[in-house]
Amino acid sequence: MTGANDSMTNIRTSEIKLQEEKRRLTLLQESLSRSNALTSGMVSTLDNFERKLQSLDELVTPVYEATNELRLLLNNVDQSLSLVDSVLHYYDICGELTPTVSSGPGGNLTDYLAELDRLEDAVKYFKRVTAVAERERVTELYDIGRKRLVDETDKLILRYANPLSPKEVMELCESVTTTNNNDIHSMQEADMATLRTIIEWFSSHGFRQGLIDSYATKRGTMIRRSLQLLEEHLRKHSIRRGSTNLLTTSPNMSHHGLSGSDTLRKQGRKLGEMGRRLIRSPAANTLPRGMSSSLSCSTTGTDDVLMFESSDDSETNNYKLLLDAFIALLQRNRDLLNYVFPKELQSLVFTKLIELPLVYMREEALVLCESIQRLPHKLDTGKFAVYGIFSILKWFLKSRPIFSRLFQESDVARRQQFTTLSATFEQSAVTCLHEILDEIRLDSSPPSQGGNVHPLTSHILAFMEGLLAYEDTATIIASLYVEQEQNIDTFIPSSNDKGLYDLGTYFAQLVRWLHTNLSKKTDSYMSRQDPTLRSIFLLNNVNYLLKRLENSPILTIIHRCQSDLKSKYEEDFQASLKDYTRCYTPLIIAIQQMLEYDNGNRLSDGKLRDRDREQLKESFSSINTAIDNLRQQCQEYIVSDVDLRDCLRNEGKKLIMEMFKTYYNKFANKDFTKHREKYIRYDPAILELTIDNFFEHRL
């Protein structure tokens, strides 16, 4: 029963659902009928609207096309009018801008440059058309505008291109070395900005070279004239060669300042170390006793002030002051370029700017070097000028970093511009070394009176000692000298060692030619039949040379190339010393003759034979004559060195005293005369005292 009930229930449920579905289908069919009716109505409406739009399009399209044609025509008219206006502007621009352009930029540079740009556009336009007359008018006005702009530039440059007075140059040098404040005649910021704007405009329009030349020439002329004024001032206020000079000396200094006036001394102090250039040789006051020299000094009332007649290096000192000023002025202009010119033009302008002042410095260098090379007596009075050349070279050596900073953006070739200056002095220094060697080789002065140290010896040693104050530059010049002399390069481990080796080579040549010349001078002694004077002369000079070289850096330098120099001259000294002792030969012969006579004749201690008495009288007379001649001979000799005097005396006593004591003890007590004081004038004590007094008469 249960299963039948379930089936009935399911059938009733299915019928209900079927009825529901039929109802929904009926609703859908009704909706479809309504939708079809609406669709038909809409299609009809749209067809009607499409027909109306098509009719409207047929009416609007011709109007739209006509409107576009009108708009195109209007644009063409506008462009034509603009072109006509621009062309008319080019024709009218001359009349419009002539007053403004002809009058120059005045105070409104920006507008003036804009007007020049407009003129440039007109020039470019007329170059494309055949309007020759108008092109010429516009080009002429444009050229006038550029000329007015150049004039404005020149005005700005010339406003700050007046040469500096010597006082201002000194102050500029002081500011560069102390505060680095280069504000003398400094360009105002507004003027620098104006000048930079003009330069940039010219550069962008392809006209920079003319402006660079103008600026560089005017500034270079200013630097040159400033240097000329300073040189004239220094020449007027400094002491020239051959005049009386005032030297302020110090016992602890080997180089001394020299100035011709209080003004120059004050200016030199402002320049610091560069202003104190003038020197004296450290051996200037070491001349031997009794020796004459053109460098004779006399005190003037104070211990530290000396007056003397000599050549000095005041002119080289002046040149170094010019170099200081030259660098200060260049540094000032180099700094100015940073504000005025674009970076890419600065090096080009600076290279052009230094041409005129550099030519002037070269000219002054040539004049200075030629005047020094013409000086006589470079070993004596002229050596100070030679030292001046080396001090200038030392200045160049120390100033290399400054040149590098000045040419920081330049290539190596442009940096070499300054080497022409130093090369002038290098060649002059080499020439002076040659001439000094020739001066020694050709010196024909007579030998010193009394066999004293010859001035040539002291001058050579003083020159070498003075040259050591410039060792850094002297080694360079010595290398150039050796290369020119030998045309070979000797292998030395390092450049510094090579320089010292070459300097030693030159010093050795000086000493070698000195010895050769001194040997020639002794020939005049030989002609007077006085060989002892020859040995005294050589002893004095060799001893003086050895003592000055002892513990001296000169000897150390010479030993680099000639290690046996000292031993060679010590041998010469011993040889001359041996020659000197020959002056005792007459005395020795007289003593030996009597001793030989006694050996052969056995003189009695009692009464003597007549011939023995005569022999003794003759012997003692010969002894007296020999000693008198020896004493008189030594009175003519000059031996300035105390140690050498003692050496000569000791050699004499060592040679003769024992022999004379034997002679005296053996024969002085014999009864050979009633006038003993006539024949026996010297006993050993008196003879020794006599020898001890040799060479003392000139003290």
PDB file of N, CA and C in Angstrom, residues 233-234 236-239 246 258-269:
ATOM      1  N   HIS A 233     113.168 101.774 -13.070  1.00  0.00           N
ATOM      2  CA  HIS A 233     113.242 102.171 -11.665  1.00  0.00           C
ATOM      3  C   HIS A 233     114.415 101.482 -10.964  1.00  0.00           C
ATOM      4  N   LEU A 234     114.556 100.183 -11.195  1.00  0.00           N
ATOM      5  CA  LEU A 234     115.651  99.447 -10.569  1.00  0.00           C
ATOM      6  C   LEU A 234     116.998  99.937 -11.074  1.00  0.00           C
ATOM      7  N   LYS A 236     117.757 102.923 -12.060  1.00  0.00           N
ATOM      8  CA  LYS A 236     118.052 104.245 -11.499  1.00  0.00           C
ATOM      9  C   LYS A 236     118.423 104.174 -10.026  1.00  0.00           C
ATOM     10  N   HIS A 237     117.845 103.200  -9.313  1.00  0.00           N
ATOM     11  CA  HIS A 237     118.032 103.148  -7.870  1.00  0.00           C
ATOM     12  C   HIS A 237     118.967 102.041  -7.427  1.00  0.00           C
ATOM     13  N   SER A 238     119.657 101.401  -8.358  1.00  0.00           N
ATOM     14  CA  SER A 238     120.631 100.380  -7.983  1.00  0.00           C
ATOM     15  C   SER A 238     122.000 100.825  -8.451  1.00  0.00           C
ATOM     16  N   ILE A 239     123.047 100.112  -7.974  1.00  0.00           N
ATOM     17  CA  ILE A 239     124.425 100.478  -8.257  1.00  0.00           C
ATOM     18  C   ILE A 239     124.922  99.671  -9.439  1.00  0.00           C
ATOM     19  N   LEU A 246     128.140  99.347  -1.144  1.00  0.00           N
ATOM     20  CA  LEU A 246     128.052  99.194   0.300  1.00  0.00           C
ATOM     21  C   LEU A 246     127.526  97.809   0.607  1.00  0.00           C
ATOM     22  N   LEU A 258     123.130  93.287  -0.998  1.00  0.00           N
ATOM     23  CA  LEU A 258     123.712  94.476  -1.585  1.00  0.00           C
ATOM     24  C   LEU A 258     122.608  95.330  -2.148  1.00  0.00           C
ATOM     25  N   SER A 259     122.635  96.609  -1.844  1.00  0.00           N
ATOM     26  CA  SER A 259     121.612  97.490  -2.375  1.00  0.00           C
ATOM     27  C   SER A 259     122.203  98.862  -2.578  1.00  0.00           C
ATOM     28  N   GLY A 260     121.707  99.561  -3.551  1.00  0.00           N
ATOM     29  CA  GLY A 260     122.230 100.864  -3.846  1.00  0.00           C
ATOM     30  C   GLY A 260     121.542 101.981  -3.118  1.00  0.00           C
ATOM     31  N   SER A 261     120.407 101.769  -2.505  1.00  0.00           N
ATOM     32  CA  SER A 261     119.676 102.819  -1.821  1.00  0.00           C
ATOM     33  C   SER A 261     118.724 102.218  -0.827  1.00  0.00           C
ATOM     34  N   ASP A 262     118.286 103.057   0.104  1.00  0.00           N
ATOM     35  CA  ASP A 262     117.311 102.587   1.086  1.00  0.00           C
ATOM     36  C   ASP A 262     116.013 102.185   0.418  1.00  0.00           C
ATOM     37  N   THR A 263     115.670 102.883  -0.643  1.00  0.00           N
ATOM     38  CA  THR A 263     114.422 102.550  -1.340  1.00  0.00           C
ATOM     39  C   THR A 263     114.467 101.144  -1.899  1.00  0.00           C
ATOM     40  N   LEU A 264     115.566 100.818  -2.571  1.00  0.00           N
ATOM     41  CA  LEU A 264     115.671  99.483  -3.157  1.00  0.00           C
ATOM     42  C   LEU A 264     115.728  98.416  -2.083  1.00  0.00           C
ATOM     43  N   ARG A 265     116.370  98.707  -0.963  1.00  0.00           N
ATOM     44  CA  ARG A 265     116.427  97.713   0.111  1.00  0.00           C
ATOM     45  C   ARG A 265     115.047  97.429   0.651  1.00  0.00           C
ATOM     46  N   LYS A 266     114.238  98.509   0.827  1.00  0.00           N
ATOM     47  CA  LYS A 266     112.873  98.293   1.318  1.00  0.00           C
ATOM     48  C   LYS A 266     112.058  97.477   0.328  1.00  0.00           C
ATOM     49  N   GLN A 267     112.226  97.815  -0.970  1.00  0.00           N
ATOM     50  CA  GLN A 267     111.484  97.075  -1.983  1.00  0.00           C
ATOM     51  C   GLN A 267     111.950  95.633  -2.037  1.00  0.00           C
ATOM     52  N   GLY A 268     113.258  95.418  -1.863  1.00  0.00           N
ATOM     53  CA  GLY A 268     113.764  94.055  -1.870  1.00  0.00           C
ATOM     54  C   GLY A 268     113.216  93.248  -0.720  1.00  0.00           C
ATOM     55  N   ARG A 269     113.071  93.869   0.458  1.00  0.00           N
ATOM     56  CA  ARG A 269     112.520  93.145   1.594  1.00  0.00           C
ATOM     57  C   ARG A 269     111.081  92.754   1.348  1.00  0.00           C
TER      58      ARG A 269
END
